[in-house]
Structures are given as C-alpha cells and as structure tokens.
Coordinates of C-alpha atoms and ligand atoms in Angstrom, one line a residue:
X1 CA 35.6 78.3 157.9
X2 CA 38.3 75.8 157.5
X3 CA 42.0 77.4 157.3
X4 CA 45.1 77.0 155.4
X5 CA 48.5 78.0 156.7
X6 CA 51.3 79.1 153.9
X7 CA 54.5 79.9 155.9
X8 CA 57.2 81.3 153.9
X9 CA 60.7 80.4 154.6
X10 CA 62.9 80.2 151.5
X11 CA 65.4 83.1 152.0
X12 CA 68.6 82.5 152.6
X13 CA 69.3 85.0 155.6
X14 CA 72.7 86.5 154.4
X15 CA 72.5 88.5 157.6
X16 CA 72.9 85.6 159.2
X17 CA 76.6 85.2 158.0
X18 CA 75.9 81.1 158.3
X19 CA 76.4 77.8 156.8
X20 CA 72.5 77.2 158.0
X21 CA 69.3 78.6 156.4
X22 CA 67.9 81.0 158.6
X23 CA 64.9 79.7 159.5
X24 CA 67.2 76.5 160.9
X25 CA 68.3 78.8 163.6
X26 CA 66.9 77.7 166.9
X27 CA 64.9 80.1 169.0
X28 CA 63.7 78.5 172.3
X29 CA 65.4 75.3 171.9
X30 CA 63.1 74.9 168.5
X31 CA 63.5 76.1 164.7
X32 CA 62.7 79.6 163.8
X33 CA 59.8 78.7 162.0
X34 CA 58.6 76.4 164.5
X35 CA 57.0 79.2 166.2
X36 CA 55.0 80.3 163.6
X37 CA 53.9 76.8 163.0
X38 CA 52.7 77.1 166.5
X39 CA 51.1 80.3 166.6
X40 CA 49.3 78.8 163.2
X41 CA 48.1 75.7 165.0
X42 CA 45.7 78.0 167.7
X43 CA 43.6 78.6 163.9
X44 CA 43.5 74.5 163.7
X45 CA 44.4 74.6 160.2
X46 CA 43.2 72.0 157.9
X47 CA 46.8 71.9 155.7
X48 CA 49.8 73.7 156.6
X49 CA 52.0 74.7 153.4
X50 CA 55.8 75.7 153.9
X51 CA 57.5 77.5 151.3
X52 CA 61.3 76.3 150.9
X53 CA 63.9 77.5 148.9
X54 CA 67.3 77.9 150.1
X55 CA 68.5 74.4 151.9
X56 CA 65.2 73.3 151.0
X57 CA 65.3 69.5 151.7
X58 CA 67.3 70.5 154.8
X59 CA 64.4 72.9 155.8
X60 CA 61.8 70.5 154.7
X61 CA 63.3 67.6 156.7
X62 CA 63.2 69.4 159.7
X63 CA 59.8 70.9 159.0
X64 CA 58.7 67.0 158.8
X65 CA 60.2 65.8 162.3
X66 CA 57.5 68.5 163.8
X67 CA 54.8 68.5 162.0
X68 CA 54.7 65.0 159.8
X69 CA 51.4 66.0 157.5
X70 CA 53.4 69.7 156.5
X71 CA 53.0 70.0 152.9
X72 CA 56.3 71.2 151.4
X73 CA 56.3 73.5 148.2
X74 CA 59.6 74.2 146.2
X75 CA 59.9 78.0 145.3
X76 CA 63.3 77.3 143.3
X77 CA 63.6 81.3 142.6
X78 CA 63.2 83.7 145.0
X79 CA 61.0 86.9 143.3
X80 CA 59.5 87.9 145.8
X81 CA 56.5 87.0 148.5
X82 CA 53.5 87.3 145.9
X83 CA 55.6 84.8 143.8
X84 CA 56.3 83.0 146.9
X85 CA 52.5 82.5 148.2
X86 CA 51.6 81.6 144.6
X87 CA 53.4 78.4 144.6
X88 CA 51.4 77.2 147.1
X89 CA 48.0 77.4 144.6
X90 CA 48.5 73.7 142.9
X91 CA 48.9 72.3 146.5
X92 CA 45.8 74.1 147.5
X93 CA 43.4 73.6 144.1
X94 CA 40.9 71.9 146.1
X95 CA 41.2 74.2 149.1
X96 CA 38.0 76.0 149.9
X97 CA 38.3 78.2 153.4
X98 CA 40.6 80.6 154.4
X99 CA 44.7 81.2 153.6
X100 CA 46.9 82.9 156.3
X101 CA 50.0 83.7 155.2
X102 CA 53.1 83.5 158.2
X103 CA 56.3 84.4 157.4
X104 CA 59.0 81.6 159.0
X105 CA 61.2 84.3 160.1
X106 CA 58.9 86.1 162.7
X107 CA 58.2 84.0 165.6
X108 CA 56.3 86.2 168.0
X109 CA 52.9 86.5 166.4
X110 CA 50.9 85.5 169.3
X111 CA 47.9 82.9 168.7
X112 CA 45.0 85.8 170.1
X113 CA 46.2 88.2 167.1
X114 CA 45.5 85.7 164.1
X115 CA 41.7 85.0 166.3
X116 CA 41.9 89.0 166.2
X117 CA 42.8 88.7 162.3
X118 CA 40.2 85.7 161.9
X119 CA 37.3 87.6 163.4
X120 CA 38.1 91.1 160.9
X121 CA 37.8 88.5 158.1
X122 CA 33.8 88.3 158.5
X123 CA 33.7 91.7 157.7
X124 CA 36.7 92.1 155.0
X125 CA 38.0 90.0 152.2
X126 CA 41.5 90.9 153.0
X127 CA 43.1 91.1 156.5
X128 CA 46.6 92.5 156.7
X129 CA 48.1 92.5 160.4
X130 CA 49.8 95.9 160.7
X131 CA 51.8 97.7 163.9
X132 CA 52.5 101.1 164.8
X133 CA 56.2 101.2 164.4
X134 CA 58.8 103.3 166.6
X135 CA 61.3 103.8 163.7
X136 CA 59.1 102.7 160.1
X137 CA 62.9 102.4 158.6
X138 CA 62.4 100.0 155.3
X139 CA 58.4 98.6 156.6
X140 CA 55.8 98.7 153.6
X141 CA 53.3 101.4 154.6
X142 CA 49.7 100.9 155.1
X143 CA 48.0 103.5 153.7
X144 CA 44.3 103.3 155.5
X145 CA 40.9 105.6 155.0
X146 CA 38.8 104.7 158.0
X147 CA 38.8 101.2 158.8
X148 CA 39.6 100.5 155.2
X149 CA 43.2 99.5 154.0
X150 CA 43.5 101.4 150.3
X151 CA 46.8 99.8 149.9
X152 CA 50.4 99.2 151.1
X153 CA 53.3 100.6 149.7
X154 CA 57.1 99.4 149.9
X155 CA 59.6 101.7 151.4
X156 CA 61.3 102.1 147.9
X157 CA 58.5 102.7 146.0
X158 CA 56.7 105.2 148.3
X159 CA 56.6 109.0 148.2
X160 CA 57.8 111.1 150.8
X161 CA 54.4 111.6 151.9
X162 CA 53.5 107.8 152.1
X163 CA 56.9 107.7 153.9
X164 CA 55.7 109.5 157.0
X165 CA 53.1 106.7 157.7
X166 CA 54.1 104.7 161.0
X167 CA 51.5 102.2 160.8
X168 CA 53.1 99.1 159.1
X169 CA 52.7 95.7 157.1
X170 CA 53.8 92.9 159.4
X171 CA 53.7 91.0 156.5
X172 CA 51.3 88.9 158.0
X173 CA 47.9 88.2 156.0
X174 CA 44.6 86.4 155.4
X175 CA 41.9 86.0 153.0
X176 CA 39.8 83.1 151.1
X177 CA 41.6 81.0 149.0
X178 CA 39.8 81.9 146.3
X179 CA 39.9 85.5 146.6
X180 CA 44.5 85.0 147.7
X181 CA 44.9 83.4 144.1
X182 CA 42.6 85.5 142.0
X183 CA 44.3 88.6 143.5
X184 CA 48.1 87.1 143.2
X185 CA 47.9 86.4 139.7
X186 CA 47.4 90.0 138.7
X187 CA 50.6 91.1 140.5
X188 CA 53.1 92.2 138.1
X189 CA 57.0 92.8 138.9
X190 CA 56.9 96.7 138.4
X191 CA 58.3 98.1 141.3
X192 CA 61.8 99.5 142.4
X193 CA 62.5 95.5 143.3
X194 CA 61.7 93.9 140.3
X195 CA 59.8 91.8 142.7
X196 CA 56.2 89.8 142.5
X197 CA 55.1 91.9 145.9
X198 CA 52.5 90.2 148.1
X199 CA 51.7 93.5 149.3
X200 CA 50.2 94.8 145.9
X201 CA 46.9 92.3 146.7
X202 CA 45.4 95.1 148.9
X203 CA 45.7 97.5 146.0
X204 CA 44.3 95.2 143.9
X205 CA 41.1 94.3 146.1
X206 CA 40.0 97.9 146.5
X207 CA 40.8 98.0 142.2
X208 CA 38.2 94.8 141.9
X209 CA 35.3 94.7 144.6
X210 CA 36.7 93.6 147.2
X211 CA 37.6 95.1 150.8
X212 CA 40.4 94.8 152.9
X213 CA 41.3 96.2 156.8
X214 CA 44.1 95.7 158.5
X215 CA 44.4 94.6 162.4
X216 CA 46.8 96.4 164.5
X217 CA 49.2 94.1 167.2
X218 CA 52.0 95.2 169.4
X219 CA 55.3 95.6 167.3
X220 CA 57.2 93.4 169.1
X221 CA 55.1 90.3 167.9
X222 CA 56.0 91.1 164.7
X223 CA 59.8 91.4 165.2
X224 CA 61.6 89.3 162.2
X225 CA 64.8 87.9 162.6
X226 CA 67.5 88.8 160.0
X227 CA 70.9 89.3 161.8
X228 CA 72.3 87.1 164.8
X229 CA 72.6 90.0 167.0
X230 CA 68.6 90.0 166.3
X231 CA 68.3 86.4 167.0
X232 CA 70.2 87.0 170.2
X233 CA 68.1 89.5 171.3
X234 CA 64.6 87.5 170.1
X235 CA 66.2 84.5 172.7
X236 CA 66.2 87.2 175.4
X237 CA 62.7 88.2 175.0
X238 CA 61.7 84.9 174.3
X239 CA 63.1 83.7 177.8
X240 CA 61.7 87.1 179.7
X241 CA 57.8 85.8 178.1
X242 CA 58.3 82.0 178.6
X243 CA 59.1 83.0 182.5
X244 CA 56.2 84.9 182.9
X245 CA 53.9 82.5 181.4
X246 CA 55.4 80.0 183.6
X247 CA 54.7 82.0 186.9
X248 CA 51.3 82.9 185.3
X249 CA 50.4 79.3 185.0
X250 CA 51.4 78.8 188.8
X251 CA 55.0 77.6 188.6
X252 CA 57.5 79.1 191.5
X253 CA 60.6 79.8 190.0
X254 CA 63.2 80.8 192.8
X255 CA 65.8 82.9 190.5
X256 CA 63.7 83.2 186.9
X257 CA 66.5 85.0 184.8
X258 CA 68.6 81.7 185.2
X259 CA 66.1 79.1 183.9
X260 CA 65.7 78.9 180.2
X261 CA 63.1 77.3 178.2
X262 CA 62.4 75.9 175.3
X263 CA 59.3 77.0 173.0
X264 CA 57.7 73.3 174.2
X265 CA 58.3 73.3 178.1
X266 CA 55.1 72.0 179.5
X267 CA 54.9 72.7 183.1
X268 CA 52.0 72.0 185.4
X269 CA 50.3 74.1 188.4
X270 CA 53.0 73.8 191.5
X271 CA 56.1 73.0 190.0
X272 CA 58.9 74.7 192.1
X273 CA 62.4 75.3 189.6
X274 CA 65.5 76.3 191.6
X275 CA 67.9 78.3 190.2
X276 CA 70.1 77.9 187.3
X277 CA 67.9 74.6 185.2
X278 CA 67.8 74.3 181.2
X279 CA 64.8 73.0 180.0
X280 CA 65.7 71.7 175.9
X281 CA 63.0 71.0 173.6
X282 CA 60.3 68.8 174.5
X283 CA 59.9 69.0 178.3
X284 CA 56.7 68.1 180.4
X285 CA 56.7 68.3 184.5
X286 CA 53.2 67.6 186.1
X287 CA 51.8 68.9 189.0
X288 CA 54.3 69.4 192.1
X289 CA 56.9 68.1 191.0
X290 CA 60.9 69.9 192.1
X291 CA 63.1 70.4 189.5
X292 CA 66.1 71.3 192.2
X293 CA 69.2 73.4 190.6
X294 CA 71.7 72.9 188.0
X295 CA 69.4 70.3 186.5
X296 CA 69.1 69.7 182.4
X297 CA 66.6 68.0 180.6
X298 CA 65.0 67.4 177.0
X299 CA 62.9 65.3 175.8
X300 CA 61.7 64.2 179.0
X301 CA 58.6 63.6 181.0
X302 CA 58.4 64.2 184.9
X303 CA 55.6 63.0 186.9
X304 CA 53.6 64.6 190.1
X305 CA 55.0 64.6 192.9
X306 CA 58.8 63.4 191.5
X307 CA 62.5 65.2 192.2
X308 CA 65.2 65.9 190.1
X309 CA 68.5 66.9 191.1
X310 CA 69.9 68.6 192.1
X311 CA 72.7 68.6 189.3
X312 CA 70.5 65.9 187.3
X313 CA 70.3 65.1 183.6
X314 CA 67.6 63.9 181.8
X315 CA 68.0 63.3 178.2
X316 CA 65.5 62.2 175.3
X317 CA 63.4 59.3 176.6
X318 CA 63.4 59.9 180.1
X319 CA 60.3 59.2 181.3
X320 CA 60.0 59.7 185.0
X321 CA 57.3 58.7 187.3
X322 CA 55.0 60.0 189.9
X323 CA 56.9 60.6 193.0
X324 CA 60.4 59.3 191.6
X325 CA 63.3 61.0 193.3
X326 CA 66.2 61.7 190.6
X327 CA 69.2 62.5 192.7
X328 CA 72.5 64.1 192.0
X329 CA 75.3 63.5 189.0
X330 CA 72.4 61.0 187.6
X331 CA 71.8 60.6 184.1
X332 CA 68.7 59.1 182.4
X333 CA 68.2 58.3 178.7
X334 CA 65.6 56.3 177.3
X335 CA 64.4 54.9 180.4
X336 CA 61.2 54.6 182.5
X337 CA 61.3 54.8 186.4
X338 CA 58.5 53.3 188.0
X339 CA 56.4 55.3 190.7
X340 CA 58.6 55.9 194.2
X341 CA 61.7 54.6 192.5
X342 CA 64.7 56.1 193.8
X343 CA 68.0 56.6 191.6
X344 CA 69.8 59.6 193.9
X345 CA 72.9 59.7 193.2
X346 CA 76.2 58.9 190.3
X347 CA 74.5 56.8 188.2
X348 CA 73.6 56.6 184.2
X349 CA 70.5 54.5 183.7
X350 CA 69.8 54.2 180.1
X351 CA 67.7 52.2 177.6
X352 CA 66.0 50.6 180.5
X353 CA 63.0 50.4 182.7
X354 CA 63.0 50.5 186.6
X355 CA 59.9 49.1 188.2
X356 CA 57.9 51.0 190.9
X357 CA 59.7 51.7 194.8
X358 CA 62.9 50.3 193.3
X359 CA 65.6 52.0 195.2
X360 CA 69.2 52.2 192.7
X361 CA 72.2 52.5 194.4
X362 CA 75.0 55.1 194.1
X363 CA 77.1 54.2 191.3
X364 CA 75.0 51.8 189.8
X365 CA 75.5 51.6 185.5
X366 CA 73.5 50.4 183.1
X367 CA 76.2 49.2 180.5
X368 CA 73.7 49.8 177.4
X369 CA 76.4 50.0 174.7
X370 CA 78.3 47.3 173.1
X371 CA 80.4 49.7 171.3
X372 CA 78.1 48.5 168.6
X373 CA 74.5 48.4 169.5
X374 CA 72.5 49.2 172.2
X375 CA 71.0 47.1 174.6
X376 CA 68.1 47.0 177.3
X377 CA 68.0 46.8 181.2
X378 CA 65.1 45.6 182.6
X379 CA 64.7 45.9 186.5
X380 CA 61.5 45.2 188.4
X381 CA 59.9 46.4 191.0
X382 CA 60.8 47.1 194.6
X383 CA 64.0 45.6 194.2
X384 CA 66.9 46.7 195.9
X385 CA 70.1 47.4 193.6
X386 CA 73.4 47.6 195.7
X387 CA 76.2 50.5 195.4
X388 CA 78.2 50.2 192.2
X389 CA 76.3 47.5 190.4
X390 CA 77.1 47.2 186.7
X391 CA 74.4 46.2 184.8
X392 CA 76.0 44.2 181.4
X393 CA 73.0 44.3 179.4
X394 CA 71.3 42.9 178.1
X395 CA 69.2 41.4 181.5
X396 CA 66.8 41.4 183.0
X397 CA 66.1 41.7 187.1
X398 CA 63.1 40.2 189.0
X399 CA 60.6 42.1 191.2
X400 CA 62.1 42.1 194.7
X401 CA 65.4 41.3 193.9
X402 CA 68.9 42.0 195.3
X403 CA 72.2 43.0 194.0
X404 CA 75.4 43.2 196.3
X405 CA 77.4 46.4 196.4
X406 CA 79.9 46.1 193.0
X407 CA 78.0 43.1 191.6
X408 CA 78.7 43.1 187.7
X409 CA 75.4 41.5 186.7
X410 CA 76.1 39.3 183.0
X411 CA 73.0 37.3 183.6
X412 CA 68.9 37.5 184.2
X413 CA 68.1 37.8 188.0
X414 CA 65.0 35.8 189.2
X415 CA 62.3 37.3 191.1
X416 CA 63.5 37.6 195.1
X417 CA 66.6 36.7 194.3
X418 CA 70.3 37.7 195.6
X419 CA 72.9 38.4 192.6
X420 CA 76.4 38.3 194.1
X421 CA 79.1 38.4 191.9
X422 CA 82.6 40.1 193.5
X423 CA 86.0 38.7 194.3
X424 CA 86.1 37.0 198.4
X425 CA 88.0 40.0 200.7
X426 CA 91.1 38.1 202.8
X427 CA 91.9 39.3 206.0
X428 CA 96.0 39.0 206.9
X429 CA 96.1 39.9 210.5
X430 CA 99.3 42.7 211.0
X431 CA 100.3 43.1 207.4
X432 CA 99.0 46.8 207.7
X433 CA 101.1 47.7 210.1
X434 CA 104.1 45.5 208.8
X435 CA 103.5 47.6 205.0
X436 CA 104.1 51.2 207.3
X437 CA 107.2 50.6 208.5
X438 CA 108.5 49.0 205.7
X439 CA 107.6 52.4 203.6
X440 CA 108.8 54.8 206.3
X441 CA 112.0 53.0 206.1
X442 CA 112.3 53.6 202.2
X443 CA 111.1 57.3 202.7
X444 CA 113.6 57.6 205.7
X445 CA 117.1 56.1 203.8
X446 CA 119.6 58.2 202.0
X447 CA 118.6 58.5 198.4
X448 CA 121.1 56.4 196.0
X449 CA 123.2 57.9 193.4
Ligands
LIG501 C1 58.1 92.4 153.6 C2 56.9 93.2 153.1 C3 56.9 94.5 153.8 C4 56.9 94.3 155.3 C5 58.0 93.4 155.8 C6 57.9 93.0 157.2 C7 56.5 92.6 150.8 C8 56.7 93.0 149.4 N1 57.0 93.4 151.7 O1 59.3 93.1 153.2 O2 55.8 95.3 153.5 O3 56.9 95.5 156.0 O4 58.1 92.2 155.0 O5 59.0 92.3 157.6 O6 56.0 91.6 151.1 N2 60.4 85.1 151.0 C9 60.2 84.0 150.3 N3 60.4 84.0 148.9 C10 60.6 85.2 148.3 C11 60.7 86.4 149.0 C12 60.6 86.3 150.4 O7 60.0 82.9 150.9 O8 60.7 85.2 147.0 C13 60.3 85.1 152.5 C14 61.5 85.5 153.2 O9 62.3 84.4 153.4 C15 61.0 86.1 154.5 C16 59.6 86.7 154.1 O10 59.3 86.0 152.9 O11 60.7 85.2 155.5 C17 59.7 88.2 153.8 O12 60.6 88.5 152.8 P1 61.6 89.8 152.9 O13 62.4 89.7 151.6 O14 62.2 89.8 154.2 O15 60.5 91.0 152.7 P2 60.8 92.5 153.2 O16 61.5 93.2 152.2 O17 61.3 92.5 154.6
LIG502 MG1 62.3 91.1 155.9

C-alpha cells in the first residue's frame, strides 16, 4: 500500500516566546520537524505533504533544503487540525494508498510505532496512536470498547467521566486517503474550540461503516514541544537516546554525557569518541576511526581508520580520507585529504584538495579568500609541505613536491619540484653580544628628567 505523509506545522508556538516558528527550533542539530520527517521516511512514503502557516515560506524553505521533492500546502488560517489535514486533499486528488498524519512539533515517534500503526491498518480503517498518560492534563481522550476506538474526545468538551480516561490521542493518525477525506469533510466546528477537530474522524467512522483502533506507544515518543523549557528538556533526552544507540551500534564512547549529537550523526562499528566532541548536523565516521577530545565537526565525512584531533574542526565539506590523521588547532572546510595525508597541527586548509600520504606542515594556510571570492588549493600527492607555508590561491602543487618552511606560494608548483620563496638569513659574527651590553647599559643608567 503506497503512503502519504501530511506533517502539520503551521502554529505559531506562542510558548515559545520567539521571533522563530516553532517548528524552526532545532532539536539535535536539525529542525523540529525534521524528526518527524524522518520517523515518516522508515514508511517510504510516496509524497510527503507539510502543512505551513505561520512563517510559512520560511518553514517551507527549510523544509526544501532536507527533503527537495516536500510538497508544501498553505493553510493561511489556523482552525484547527481537521481543517489543517484537509488542505492537503487538492495536493493529494490522485493519491490512492494510505495517509499518516505527523504532527511537526513531536519528534520522538520512533519509526517501529508507525510499522506498529501500519500493520493495525489491515484490520481497521482508522488507526489512531494513543499512550497511557501519567498526568492526561488537556490530552483528547480515547474512549475504547475492546480493541475498538468509539471515539476521542477533547479535554474541553468531555464529561467528567470521559475525563478520568488515561489513555490518550497522540495526535498521531492513519487511514486511506479515500476514507481521511470522506471522513474530514463531515467535521463541523461545534465544539468548545470552535475548531475543525481532527479528532472527530473516529466518531465519525464508527457513525458510517467504518472501524477504527488505536495503537498504544510509550508516552515519551509522543512528547510535543510547546515551551523552551520543553525543548530543553526534549535536547536532553534526545542526547541520552542518541548515546545509546551509538554504543548499541558498537561505538566506544569514553565519557558519553559530554558528546552531543546531531539527529544525522552516522557512525560506524569501532569508532572510539573521547570526551567532550560536538558532532553538528550532517556527520559520518566509518569504521575505526578516533575522533580524539574537544573535537567539532559538521557536515563532514571521516574515513576508516583516520584521526581527528584532538581539538580539531571540521566544518561543511570536509571530506576526510581513510587513514588521514587531523591533528590539533586544525581546521578543514571544503576540502578533501587524500588517504594517509597528514595535516596535525595549526593549520586552516580550505576549499582545497590534498592528495594521498601528503604530509602538511604546522602552520601551513590555505589563503582561500580574496576578501571577495573564494579560491581553490590544489596539492597532490605525497608531497611534502614545509612549516608555515602560505598557500596564495589560487595554485596548484605537483605530486611529490616540496615547499620550504615559510614559503608564501603565489604560483603553480611542478611535479617533484622545490618551491622556495623567503628572504636570505645574514649572519654578523658578535653583534648578539655587542646588542646585550648596549641594552643593559640603557637599563642600568639613571633615568632622565
Ligand atoms: C491535539 C489533539 C488532542 C491530542 C493533542 C496531542 C485535536 C483536536 N486535538 O490537541 O486530542 O491529545 O493534540 O498533542 O486534534 N495545527 C495546524 N493547524 C491548525 C491547528 C493545529 O497545523 O489549524 C498543528 C499545530 O501546529 C500542532 C498540531 O497541529 O503541531 C496540534 O495542534 P494543537 O493546537 O497543539 O492541538 P492540541 O490542542 O494540542
Ligand atoms: Mg498541542
């Protein structure tokens, strides 16, 4: 059965007291909604639908930069999350399979729930994810006879008897297309909220007939986000799962509570961290490689076998290759080292490419920046760059070449070839000594004045 995702993300957050729409907030180095996206993707949904409304084209733009084919669908009023889904029926007209609604908001749905979900829908044409909640507070209720979900009530609109019910709507749903649309376009705006409530579809199921069940989860995968103590909080726990799956998956991490990650860290079977390293978005370290302490990177790739740091930075780009030793205070943007390459220590290399076993001296710069645009450094391999070599790019360096120690290199550098470029040193035999005495002398006489 092919699947459709509809996430909803066009409130505003006022709880968030920000500038940003909520679902902008980063969790795990990634937007909020990016982790329902991913939960989403385990279903391998044919179209993907997010719902904007507040700060749309801002949450649309970033919704694009993950996932380029999300379809975006304006809901320019917010009345409520039956009104919301329905926008997405135009977009979906020739849609036939099955609709699960996400909300952005609530990032810890885990991928085995909505199989869970998936596998209820065989038997029922509505699937509602529900959780026993420790304190029900403000949840809609589900209100269940058997297996069967009868309906789900909001908190305002339920009795005191409906009110006593701890098992809960996540908010979380799934049915056919078909059956999603048919369903939403009888919900009226009768309640306590004046809202169009999503809810009211299981009511209206069991009216018509059609069935509906819901599947129960752990409440803390349904956690939504609404304050920034909450998003503080959902960092926390996200941090205390992403180190356990990273142990899980066969990664030693020497002192977990001070490594962060970000929702996309990637890291392979052996991979020792140190202590205190911040993986940003977009990470990937293969097999048995060392990411040694007080190391940062994003948006970087790290080879088997290779080191980094300690006290290493690898931004955007930085694609580093098997058995490649990254060495301390050493920068890399935009950049490929070759296999074996060594750049270990006080250097930026950026917007360049290092051939394989090329060994970069302490101090060595890759001027990239013209104050204007950017330029490339291209070294090959096994070459041998001296201590304190600026690189004026852009230029280019043969395989096997040579630069001297402080060589500020303004032109190409043939294969094999020495680059010498630094002022001759003059010996004057004495003049040391000579300088001394003349300063102790100053030091020693009276001051004037
Ligand atoms: C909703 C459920 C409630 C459930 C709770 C779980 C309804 C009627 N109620 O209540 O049963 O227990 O979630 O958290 O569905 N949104 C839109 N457009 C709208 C309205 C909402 O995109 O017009 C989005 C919000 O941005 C949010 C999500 O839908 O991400 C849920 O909306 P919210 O107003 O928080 O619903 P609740 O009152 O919490
Ligand atoms: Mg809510």
């Amino acid at each position: 059965m092919p699947t459709a995702l509809i996430i909803l993300a066009a409130g505003q957050g006022t709880r968030m007291n920000s500038d940003l729409p909520k679902v902008l907030h980063t969790l795990g180095g990634v937007p909020l909604f990016a982790h329902a996206l991913a939960a989403g993707a385990a279903l391998e949904p044919e179209r993907t639908i997010l719902i904007t409304g507040h700060a749309g084209e801002q949450v649309a733009k970033a919704a694009r930069t993950i996932d380029p084919e999300i379809e975006i669908v304006e809901q320019s009023q917010q009345l409520g999350t039956g009104h919301a889904v329905l926008q997405a029926r135009d977009a979906l007209a020739d849609f036939d399979g099955d609709v699960v609604v996400l909300y952005g908001d609530t990032p810890f749905i885990r991928p085995e729930t909505l199989a869970a979900m998936a596998t209820a829908r065989a038997k029922f044409d509505v699937v509602v994810l529900g959780f026993e909640a420790a304190d029900p507070a403000r949840y809609g209720r589900l209100v269940m006879q058997g297996d069967r979900l009868e309906k789900i009530v909001e908190y305002n609109d339920a009795t005191t008897e409906e009110r006593s019910i701890t098992f809960c709507n996540s908010g979380i749903k799934m049915a056919s297309a078909e059956n999603l649309f048919k369903l939403l376009d009888k919900v009226e705006n009768d309640n306590a909220a004046a809202e169009y409530y999503l809810t009211d579809i299981v009511g209206l199921a069991n009216a018509s007939d059609l069935t509906a069940t819901a599947v129960a989860c752990d409440e803390g995968e349904t956690l939504g986000i609404n304050t920034r103590a909450e998003l503080s909080a959902a960092e926390a726990a996200f941090q205390v799962r992403a180190r356990l799956e990273a142990v899980e998956n066969g990664t030693t991490l020497i002192a977990p509570d001070t490594v962060f990650f970000s929702q996309n860290t990637h890291l392979g079977r052996d991979v020792v961290v140190e202590p205190n390293v911040v993986f940003g978005p977009g990470v990937t370290v293969e097999t048995g490689a060392r990411i040694r302490a007080f190391s940062h990177l994003e948006g970087a790739h790290v080879g088997a076998g290779a080191i980094i740091g300690p006290y290493a930075r690898l931004r955007p780009g930085a694609e580093i290759s098997n058995d490649a030793h990254i060495g301390n205070f050493v920068e890399i943007k935009n950049a490929e080292i070759g296999e074996g390459a060594k750049v270990n220590h006080l250097t930026y290399i950026g917007d360049a490419s290092v051939g394989e076993a090329t060994n970069i001296g302490a101090g060595t710069i890759t001027c990239n920046y013209d104050g204007v645009m950017k330029h490339r450094t291209e070294i090959g391999a096994r070459a041998f760059i001296g201590s304190d070599t600026m690189f004026v790019a852009p230029v280019k360096v043969g395989d096997g070449a040579m630069t001297a120690t402080g060589t500020v290199v303004t032109r190409d550098i043939p294969d094999n070839a020495l680059a010498i470029a630094r002022s001759e040193m003059q010996i004057k035999p004495g003049i040391a000594r000579k300088l001394f005495e003349k300063l102790k002398a100053v030091k020693a006489s009276p001051k004037k004045g």
